[in-house]
Amino acid sequence: MGLFDRLFGHKGKADEPVEDVSVEEFDDLPGEAPAPPGRQPVLRIEIDRQSCTGMAECVRIAPQVFALDEENMAIVVDASAATREQLLRAARECPTQAIRLYELDGTQVYPDWM
């Protein structure tokens, strides 16, 4: 029985117990696995939540790095999942310039005018 069926497909009677499903059973779902050992972020990413309007350009450009949260604001889900070029493109194409990029030593990379 698949995950969907286990969670939503129970067709028993209302008073029958449903099998418990623990989160630990699904640690290997796509998009949920931790970064492979040794993979490090190429840049530190900050999102200015006061500026973000949820246009999702960052998600379109680097969906493995960015997602929208329950408030429709950009969040970083895996800073190590994109190249430097993808991160720079996502930051440059953010319509509100809400993405800040820093070298791992703290030097600001984008925007470079701040």
CSV table of N, CA and C in Angstrom, one decimal:
chain,number,residue,atom,x,y,z
A,1,MET,N,0.8,-1.2,0.0
A,1,MET,CA,0.0,0.0,0.0
A,1,MET,C,0.9,1.2,0.0
A,2,GLY,N,0.6,2.2,-0.9
A,2,GLY,CA,1.4,3.4,-1.0
A,2,GLY,C,1.1,4.4,0.1
A,3,LEU,N,1.9,5.5,0.1
A,3,LEU,CA,1.8,6.5,1.2
A,3,LEU,C,0.4,7.1,1.1
A,4,PHE,N,0.0,7.5,-0.1
A,4,PHE,CA,-1.3,8.2,-0.3
A,4,PHE,C,-2.4,7.3,0.3
A,5,ASP,N,-2.4,6.0,-0.2
A,5,ASP,CA,-3.4,5.1,0.3
A,5,ASP,C,-3.4,4.9,1.8
A,6,ARG,N,-2.2,4.8,2.4
A,6,ARG,CA,-2.0,4.6,3.8
A,6,ARG,C,-2.6,5.9,4.6
A,7,LEU,N,-2.4,7.0,4.0
A,7,LEU,CA,-2.9,8.2,4.7
A,7,LEU,C,-4.3,8.6,4.4
A,8,PHE,N,-4.8,8.4,3.2
A,8,PHE,CA,-6.1,8.9,2.8
A,8,PHE,C,-7.0,7.8,2.2
A,9,GLY,N,-6.5,6.7,1.9
A,9,GLY,CA,-7.3,5.7,1.2
A,9,GLY,C,-8.0,4.7,2.0
A,10,HIS,N,-8.0,4.8,3.3
A,10,HIS,CA,-8.7,3.8,4.2
A,10,HIS,C,-10.2,3.8,3.9
A,11,LYS,N,-10.7,2.6,3.6
A,11,LYS,CA,-12.1,2.5,3.2
A,11,LYS,C,-12.9,1.7,4.2
A,12,GLY,N,-12.3,1.6,5.5
A,12,GLY,CA,-13.0,0.8,6.5
A,12,GLY,C,-14.2,1.6,7.1
A,13,LYS,N,-14.7,1.0,8.1
A,13,LYS,CA,-15.8,1.7,8.8
A,13,LYS,C,-15.3,2.8,9.7
A,14,ALA,N,-16.1,3.7,10.0
A,14,ALA,CA,-15.7,4.9,10.8
A,14,ALA,C,-15.2,4.5,12.2
A,15,ASP,N,-15.6,3.4,12.8
A,15,ASP,CA,-15.2,3.0,14.1
A,15,ASP,C,-14.0,2.0,14.1
A,16,GLU,N,-13.5,1.7,12.9
A,16,GLU,CA,-12.3,0.8,12.8
A,16,GLU,C,-11.0,1.6,13.0
A,17,PRO,N,-10.1,1.1,13.7
A,17,PRO,CA,-8.8,1.8,13.8
A,17,PRO,C,-8.1,1.8,12.5
A,18,VAL,N,-7.3,2.9,12.3
A,18,VAL,CA,-6.5,3.1,11.1
A,18,VAL,C,-5.1,2.9,11.5
A,19,GLU,N,-4.3,2.2,10.6
A,19,GLU,CA,-2.9,2.0,10.9
A,19,GLU,C,-2.2,3.3,11.2
A,20,ASP,N,-1.4,3.3,12.2
A,20,ASP,CA,-0.5,4.5,12.5
A,20,ASP,C,0.6,4.6,11.5
A,21,VAL,N,0.8,5.8,11.0
A,21,VAL,CA,1.9,6.1,10.1
A,21,VAL,C,2.8,7.1,10.8
A,22,SER,N,4.1,6.7,10.9
A,22,SER,CA,5.0,7.7,11.5
A,22,SER,C,5.8,8.4,10.5
A,23,VAL,N,6.3,9.6,10.8
A,23,VAL,CA,7.1,10.4,9.9
A,23,VAL,C,8.4,9.7,9.6
A,24,GLU,N,8.9,9.0,10.6
A,24,GLU,CA,10.2,8.4,10.4
A,24,GLU,C,10.2,7.4,9.2
A,25,GLU,N,9.0,6.8,8.9
A,25,GLU,CA,8.9,5.8,7.9
A,25,GLU,C,9.2,6.5,6.5
A,26,PHE,N,9.0,7.8,6.4
A,26,PHE,CA,9.1,8.4,5.1
A,26,PHE,C,10.3,9.4,5.0
A,27,ASP,N,11.3,9.2,5.8
A,27,ASP,CA,12.5,10.0,5.8
A,27,ASP,C,13.2,10.1,4.4
A,28,ASP,N,12.9,9.1,3.5
A,28,ASP,CA,13.6,9.1,2.3
A,28,ASP,C,12.7,9.6,1.1
A,29,LEU,N,11.7,10.4,1.4
A,29,LEU,CA,10.9,10.9,0.3
A,29,LEU,C,11.7,11.9,-0.5
A,30,PRO,N,11.4,12.0,-1.8
A,30,PRO,CA,12.1,13.0,-2.6
A,30,PRO,C,12.0,14.4,-2.1
A,31,GLY,N,13.1,15.1,-2.1
A,31,GLY,CA,13.1,16.5,-1.6
A,31,GLY,C,13.2,16.6,-0.1
A,32,GLU,N,13.2,15.5,0.6
A,32,GLU,CA,13.3,15.6,2.1
A,32,GLU,C,14.6,15.0,2.6
A,33,ALA,N,15.4,14.4,1.8
A,33,ALA,CA,16.7,13.8,2.2
A,33,ALA,C,17.7,14.9,2.5
A,34,PRO,N,18.5,14.7,3.5
A,34,PRO,CA,19.6,15.7,3.8
A,34,PRO,C,20.6,15.7,2.7
A,35,ALA,N,21.4,16.8,2.7
A,35,ALA,CA,22.4,16.9,1.6
A,35,ALA,C,23.4,15.7,1.8
A,36,PRO,N,24.0,15.2,0.7
A,36,PRO,CA,25.0,14.2,0.8
A,36,PRO,C,26.2,14.7,1.7
A,37,PRO,N,26.8,13.7,2.3
A,37,PRO,CA,28.0,14.1,3.1
A,37,PRO,C,29.0,14.9,2.3
A,38,GLY,N,29.5,15.9,2.8
A,38,GLY,CA,30.6,16.7,2.1
A,38,GLY,C,30.0,17.8,1.3
A,39,ARG,N,28.7,17.8,1.0
A,39,ARG,CA,28.1,18.9,0.1
A,39,ARG,C,27.9,20.1,1.0
A,40,GLN,N,28.4,21.2,0.7
A,40,GLN,CA,28.3,22.5,1.5
A,40,GLN,C,27.6,23.5,0.6
A,41,PRO,N,26.9,24.5,1.3
A,41,PRO,CA,26.4,25.6,0.5
A,41,PRO,C,27.5,26.4,-0.1
A,42,VAL,N,27.3,26.9,-1.3
A,42,VAL,CA,28.3,27.8,-2.0
A,42,VAL,C,28.2,29.2,-1.5
A,43,LEU,N,27.0,29.6,-1.0
A,43,LEU,CA,26.8,31.0,-0.5
A,43,LEU,C,25.8,30.9,0.6
A,44,ARG,N,25.8,31.8,1.5
A,44,ARG,CA,24.8,31.9,2.6
A,44,ARG,C,23.7,32.8,2.1
A,45,ILE,N,22.5,32.3,2.3
A,45,ILE,CA,21.3,33.0,1.7
A,45,ILE,C,20.4,33.6,2.9
A,46,GLU,N,20.0,34.8,2.7
A,46,GLU,CA,19.1,35.4,3.6
A,46,GLU,C,17.9,36.0,2.8
A,47,ILE,N,16.7,35.9,3.3
A,47,ILE,CA,15.5,36.4,2.7
A,47,ILE,C,15.0,37.5,3.6
A,48,ASP,N,14.8,38.7,3.1
A,48,ASP,CA,14.2,39.8,3.8
A,48,ASP,C,12.7,39.6,3.7
A,49,ARG,N,12.1,39.1,4.8
A,49,ARG,CA,10.7,38.8,4.8
A,49,ARG,C,9.8,40.1,4.8
A,50,GLN,N,10.4,41.2,5.1
A,50,GLN,CA,9.7,42.5,5.0
A,50,GLN,C,9.5,42.9,3.5
A,51,SER,N,10.4,42.4,2.7
A,51,SER,CA,10.4,42.7,1.2
A,51,SER,C,9.8,41.7,0.4
A,52,CYS,N,9.8,40.4,0.8
A,52,CYS,CA,9.3,39.3,0.0
A,52,CYS,C,7.8,39.5,-0.2
A,53,THR,N,7.3,39.3,-1.5
A,53,THR,CA,5.9,39.4,-1.7
A,53,THR,C,5.4,38.1,-2.3
A,54,GLY,N,6.2,37.0,-2.3
A,54,GLY,CA,5.7,35.7,-2.7
A,54,GLY,C,5.5,35.5,-4.2
A,55,MET,N,6.2,36.3,-5.0
A,55,MET,CA,6.1,36.2,-6.4
A,55,MET,C,6.7,34.8,-6.9
A,56,ALA,N,7.6,34.2,-6.2
A,56,ALA,CA,8.1,32.9,-6.4
A,56,ALA,C,9.0,32.8,-7.6
A,57,GLU,N,9.7,33.9,-8.0
A,57,GLU,CA,10.7,33.8,-9.0
A,57,GLU,C,11.8,32.9,-8.6
A,58,CYS,N,12.2,33.0,-7.3
A,58,CYS,CA,13.3,32.2,-6.8
A,58,CYS,C,13.0,30.7,-6.8
A,59,VAL,N,11.7,30.4,-6.6
A,59,VAL,CA,11.3,29.0,-6.6
A,59,VAL,C,11.3,28.5,-8.1
A,60,ARG,N,10.9,29.3,-9.0
A,60,ARG,CA,11.0,29.0,-10.4
A,60,ARG,C,12.4,28.7,-10.9
A,61,ILE,N,13.3,29.5,-10.4
A,61,ILE,CA,14.7,29.4,-10.9
A,61,ILE,C,15.5,28.3,-10.1
A,62,ALA,N,15.2,28.2,-8.8
A,62,ALA,CA,16.0,27.2,-8.0
A,62,ALA,C,15.0,26.5,-7.1
A,63,PRO,N,14.1,25.6,-7.6
A,63,PRO,CA,13.1,25.0,-6.7
A,63,PRO,C,13.7,24.0,-5.7
A,64,GLN,N,14.9,23.6,-5.9
A,64,GLN,CA,15.5,22.7,-4.9
A,64,GLN,C,16.1,23.5,-3.7
A,65,VAL,N,16.2,24.8,-3.9
A,65,VAL,CA,16.7,25.7,-2.8
A,65,VAL,C,15.6,26.5,-2.1
A,66,PHE,N,14.6,27.0,-2.9
A,66,PHE,CA,13.6,27.9,-2.3
A,66,PHE,C,12.2,27.2,-2.4
A,67,ALA,N,11.4,27.6,-1.5
A,67,ALA,CA,10.0,27.2,-1.5
A,67,ALA,C,9.2,28.4,-0.9
A,68,LEU,N,7.9,28.3,-1.0
A,68,LEU,CA,7.0,29.3,-0.3
A,68,LEU,C,6.4,28.6,0.9
A,69,ASP,N,6.4,29.4,2.0
A,69,ASP,CA,5.9,28.8,3.3
A,69,ASP,C,4.4,29.1,3.3
A,70,GLU,N,3.8,28.8,4.5
A,70,GLU,CA,2.3,28.9,4.6
A,70,GLU,C,1.8,30.3,4.5
A,71,GLU,N,2.7,31.3,4.7
A,71,GLU,CA,2.4,32.7,4.5
A,71,GLU,C,2.7,33.2,3.1
A,72,ASN,N,3.0,32.3,2.2
A,72,ASN,CA,3.4,32.6,0.8
A,72,ASN,C,4.6,33.5,0.7
A,73,MET,N,5.5,33.2,1.6
A,73,MET,CA,6.8,33.9,1.6
A,73,MET,C,7.9,32.9,1.3
A,74,ALA,N,9.0,33.4,0.6
A,74,ALA,CA,10.1,32.5,0.3
A,74,ALA,C,10.8,32.1,1.5
A,75,ILE,N,11.2,30.8,1.5
A,75,ILE,CA,12.1,30.3,2.5
A,75,ILE,C,13.2,29.5,1.8
A,76,VAL,N,14.3,29.2,2.5
A,76,VAL,CA,15.4,28.4,2.0
A,76,VAL,C,15.2,27.0,2.6
A,77,VAL,N,15.1,26.0,1.6
A,77,VAL,CA,14.9,24.6,2.1
A,77,VAL,C,16.2,23.9,2.0
A,78,ASP,N,17.1,24.2,1.1
A,78,ASP,CA,18.4,23.6,1.0
A,78,ASP,C,19.4,24.5,0.3
A,79,ALA,N,20.2,25.2,1.1
A,79,ALA,CA,21.1,26.2,0.6
A,79,ALA,C,22.2,25.5,-0.3
A,80,SER,N,22.5,24.3,-0.1
A,80,SER,CA,23.5,23.6,-0.8
A,80,SER,C,23.1,22.9,-2.1
A,81,ALA,N,21.8,23.1,-2.5
A,81,ALA,CA,21.3,22.4,-3.7
A,81,ALA,C,21.4,23.1,-5.0
A,82,ALA,N,22.1,24.2,-5.1
A,82,ALA,CA,22.2,24.9,-6.3
A,82,ALA,C,23.6,25.4,-6.5
A,83,THR,N,23.9,25.8,-7.8
A,83,THR,CA,25.2,26.4,-8.1
A,83,THR,C,25.2,27.9,-7.7
A,84,ARG,N,26.3,28.4,-7.6
A,84,ARG,CA,26.5,29.9,-7.4
A,84,ARG,C,25.7,30.7,-8.4
A,85,GLU,N,25.8,30.3,-9.7
A,85,GLU,CA,25.2,31.0,-10.7
A,85,GLU,C,23.6,31.0,-10.6
A,86,GLN,N,23.1,29.8,-10.2
A,86,GLN,CA,21.6,29.7,-10.0
A,86,GLN,C,21.2,30.6,-8.8
A,87,LEU,N,22.0,30.7,-7.8
A,87,LEU,CA,21.6,31.5,-6.6
A,87,LEU,C,21.7,33.0,-7.0
A,88,LEU,N,22.7,33.4,-7.8
A,88,LEU,CA,22.8,34.8,-8.2
A,88,LEU,C,21.7,35.1,-9.1
A,89,ARG,N,21.3,34.2,-10.0
A,89,ARG,CA,20.2,34.5,-10.9
A,89,ARG,C,18.9,34.7,-10.1
A,90,ALA,N,18.7,33.8,-9.2
A,90,ALA,CA,17.4,33.9,-8.3
A,90,ALA,C,17.4,35.2,-7.6
A,91,ALA,N,18.5,35.6,-7.0
A,91,ALA,CA,18.6,36.9,-6.3
A,91,ALA,C,18.4,38.1,-7.3
A,92,ARG,N,19.0,38.1,-8.4
A,92,ARG,CA,18.8,39.2,-9.4
A,92,ARG,C,17.4,39.3,-9.9
A,93,GLU,N,16.7,38.2,-10.1
A,93,GLU,CA,15.4,38.2,-10.7
A,93,GLU,C,14.3,38.3,-9.7
A,94,CYS,N,14.6,38.4,-8.4
A,94,CYS,CA,13.6,38.7,-7.4
A,94,CYS,C,13.1,40.1,-7.6
A,95,PRO,N,11.8,40.2,-7.8
A,95,PRO,CA,11.2,41.5,-8.2
A,95,PRO,C,11.3,42.5,-7.0
A,96,THR,N,11.5,42.1,-5.8
A,96,THR,CA,11.6,43.0,-4.7
A,96,THR,C,13.0,43.1,-4.1
A,97,GLN,N,13.9,42.4,-4.7
A,97,GLN,CA,15.3,42.3,-4.2
A,97,GLN,C,15.3,41.8,-2.7
A,98,ALA,N,14.5,40.8,-2.4
A,98,ALA,CA,14.4,40.3,-1.0
A,98,ALA,C,15.5,39.3,-0.7
A,99,ILE,N,16.3,38.9,-1.7
A,99,ILE,CA,17.3,37.8,-1.4
A,99,ILE,C,18.7,38.5,-1.3
A,100,ARG,N,19.4,38.1,-0.2
A,100,ARG,CA,20.7,38.6,0.0
A,100,ARG,C,21.6,37.4,0.0
A,101,LEU,N,22.8,37.5,-0.7
A,101,LEU,CA,23.7,36.4,-0.8
A,101,LEU,C,25.1,36.9,-0.2
A,102,TYR,N,25.7,36.0,0.6
A,102,TYR,CA,26.9,36.2,1.2
A,102,TYR,C,27.9,35.1,1.0
A,103,GLU,N,29.2,35.4,0.9
A,103,GLU,CA,30.2,34.4,0.9
A,103,GLU,C,30.1,33.7,2.3
A,104,LEU,N,30.7,32.6,2.4
A,104,LEU,CA,30.6,31.9,3.7
A,104,LEU,C,31.4,32.6,4.8
A,105,ASP,N,32.3,33.5,4.4
A,105,ASP,CA,33.1,34.3,5.3
A,105,ASP,C,32.3,35.6,5.8
A,106,GLY,N,31.1,35.8,5.2
A,106,GLY,CA,30.3,36.9,5.6
A,106,GLY,C,30.3,38.1,4.6
A,107,THR,N,31.2,38.1,3.6
A,107,THR,CA,31.2,39.1,2.6
A,107,THR,C,30.0,39.1,1.8
A,108,GLN,N,29.3,40.3,1.7
A,108,GLN,CA,28.1,40.3,0.9
A,108,GLN,C,28.4,40.3,-0.6
A,109,VAL,N,27.7,39.4,-1.3
A,109,VAL,CA,27.9,39.2,-2.8
A,109,VAL,C,26.8,39.9,-3.5
A,110,TYR,N,25.5,39.7,-3.0
A,110,TYR,CA,24.4,40.4,-3.7
A,110,TYR,C,23.4,40.8,-2.7
A,111,PRO,N,22.8,42.0,-2.9
A,111,PRO,CA,23.2,43.0,-3.9
A,111,PRO,C,24.5,43.6,-3.5
A,112,ASP,N,25.2,44.0,-4.5
A,112,ASP,CA,26.6,44.5,-4.3
A,112,ASP,C,26.6,46.0,-4.1
A,113,TRP,N,25.4,46.6,-4.1
A,113,TRP,CA,25.3,48.1,-3.9
A,113,TRP,C,25.0,48.4,-2.4
A,114,MET,N,24.8,47.4,-1.6
A,114,MET,CA,24.5,47.7,-0.2
A,114,MET,C,25.8,47.8,0.6
